[in-house]
Short mmCIF file of C-alpha atoms in Angstrom, two decimals:
data_model
loop_
_atom_site.label_atom_id
_atom_site.label_comp_id
_atom_site.label_asym_id
_atom_site.label_seq_id
_atom_site.Cartn_x
_atom_site.Cartn_y
_atom_site.Cartn_z
CA MET A 1 -5.58 -23.08 14.48
CA ASP A 2 -8.89 -21.51 15.45
CA PHE A 3 -9.66 -17.97 14.42
CA ASN A 4 -9.87 -15.60 17.36
CA PRO A 5 -12.25 -12.70 16.62
CA GLU A 6 -11.29 -10.81 19.79
CA LEU A 7 -7.58 -10.94 18.92
CA ALA A 8 -8.33 -9.78 15.37
CA ARG A 9 -10.41 -6.90 16.74
CA GLU A 10 -7.64 -5.80 19.13
CA PHE A 11 -5.02 -6.08 16.40
CA SER A 12 -7.15 -3.91 14.11
CA ARG A 13 -7.79 -1.36 16.87
CA PHE A 14 -4.06 -1.01 17.42
CA TYR A 15 -3.42 -0.08 13.78
CA VAL A 16 -6.48 2.06 13.20
CA GLY A 17 -6.76 3.55 16.67
CA ARG A 18 -3.15 4.07 17.65
CA LEU A 19 -0.53 3.60 14.97
CA TYR A 20 -2.44 5.19 12.10
CA ALA A 21 -3.74 7.97 14.36
CA ARG A 22 -0.27 9.39 14.99
CA GLU A 23 0.13 12.88 13.54
CA VAL A 24 3.79 13.04 12.50
CA LEU A 25 3.06 11.75 8.98
CA THR A 26 0.06 12.57 6.88
CA GLN A 27 -2.15 9.66 5.89
CA ARG A 28 -0.88 10.09 2.32
CA GLU A 29 2.74 9.78 3.48
CA ARG A 30 1.86 6.82 5.68
CA GLU A 31 0.24 5.00 2.75
CA LEU A 32 3.23 5.69 0.50
CA CYS A 33 5.45 4.15 3.20
CA ALA A 34 3.19 1.10 3.25
CA VAL A 35 3.41 0.89 -0.56
CA ALA A 36 7.21 0.90 -0.33
CA ALA A 37 7.37 -1.77 2.35
CA LEU A 38 4.80 -4.05 0.73
CA THR A 39 6.57 -3.75 -2.63
CA VAL A 40 9.85 -4.96 -1.14
CA LEU A 41 8.10 -7.71 0.81
CA ASN A 42 6.31 -8.75 -2.41
CA PHE A 43 2.90 -8.87 -0.70
CA GLN A 44 0.78 -8.07 -3.75
CA GLU A 45 -2.73 -8.31 -2.29
CA GLU A 46 -1.84 -6.01 0.60
CA LEU A 47 -0.01 -3.74 -1.85
CA ALA A 48 -3.19 -3.43 -3.90
CA ILE A 49 -5.14 -2.36 -0.81
CA HIS A 50 -2.57 0.25 0.23
CA THR A 51 -2.09 1.46 -3.35
CA GLY A 52 -5.80 2.24 -3.48
CA ALA A 53 -5.59 3.88 -0.07
CA ALA A 54 -2.64 6.03 -1.16
CA LEU A 55 -4.61 7.16 -4.22
CA ASN A 56 -7.64 7.86 -2.04
CA CYS A 57 -5.44 9.98 0.27
CA GLY A 58 -4.25 12.21 -2.57
CA ALA A 59 -1.17 10.46 -3.96
CA THR A 60 -0.98 10.57 -7.73
CA PRO A 61 -0.48 7.44 -9.81
CA GLN A 62 2.91 8.86 -10.82
CA GLU A 63 3.94 9.24 -7.17
CA VAL A 64 2.88 5.68 -6.33
CA ALA A 65 4.72 4.37 -9.39
CA GLU A 66 7.85 6.28 -8.40
CA VAL A 67 7.76 4.85 -4.87
CA VAL A 68 7.43 1.34 -6.33
CA PHE A 69 10.23 2.04 -8.82
CA GLN A 70 12.54 3.30 -6.06
CA MET A 71 12.18 -0.04 -4.29
CA ALA A 72 14.26 -1.74 -7.02
CA THR A 73 17.30 -0.79 -4.96
CA TYR A 74 15.99 -2.63 -1.90
CA GLY A 75 13.88 -5.50 -3.24
CA GLY A 76 15.25 -6.00 -6.73
CA ALA A 77 13.71 -5.79 -10.15
CA PRO A 78 11.24 -8.69 -9.70
CA CYS A 79 9.53 -6.98 -6.73
CA THR A 80 9.40 -3.70 -8.62
CA VAL A 81 7.91 -5.29 -11.74
CA GLU A 82 5.26 -7.08 -9.68
CA GLY A 83 4.54 -3.89 -7.76
CA LEU A 84 4.03 -1.95 -10.98
CA ARG A 85 1.73 -4.69 -12.28
CA THR A 86 -0.30 -4.41 -9.10
CA LEU A 87 -0.49 -0.62 -9.48
CA LYS A 88 -1.68 -1.03 -13.08
CA ARG A 89 -4.35 -3.53 -11.98
CA VAL A 90 -5.58 -1.17 -9.25
CA LEU A 91 -5.73 1.74 -11.68
CA GLU A 92 -7.58 -0.39 -14.24
CA GLU A 93 -10.11 -1.48 -11.61
CA ARG A 94 -10.65 2.16 -10.66
CA GLY A 95 -11.00 3.20 -14.31
CA GLU A 96 -7.91 5.42 -13.95
CA TRP A 97 -5.34 3.56 -16.09
CA ARG A 98 -3.64 5.91 -18.55
CA PRO A 99 -0.92 4.32 -20.73
CA ALA A 100 2.31 6.29 -21.05
CA GLU A 101 2.40 8.59 -24.04
#
């Protein structure tokens, strides 16, 4: 299948220009929703991107971890464990990893 740059551009414009521009949720809340969904779907690379975005939008590492932990009910323990590993990796890459005391 050939890559279609115009389709990719339109797809991106929809998310950035329309869906993410809605004002009902804050960007922080929107990113935490994405973290929840991507955890349950077990899409780790996308989860890493949205975990970083949630942190950039003001979510704390504890809040992101809690959202991931809450997904155990919906995606099971394996998705939650992988999600927490991804969060740890993102925090390590950002120089923000703080082990529990």
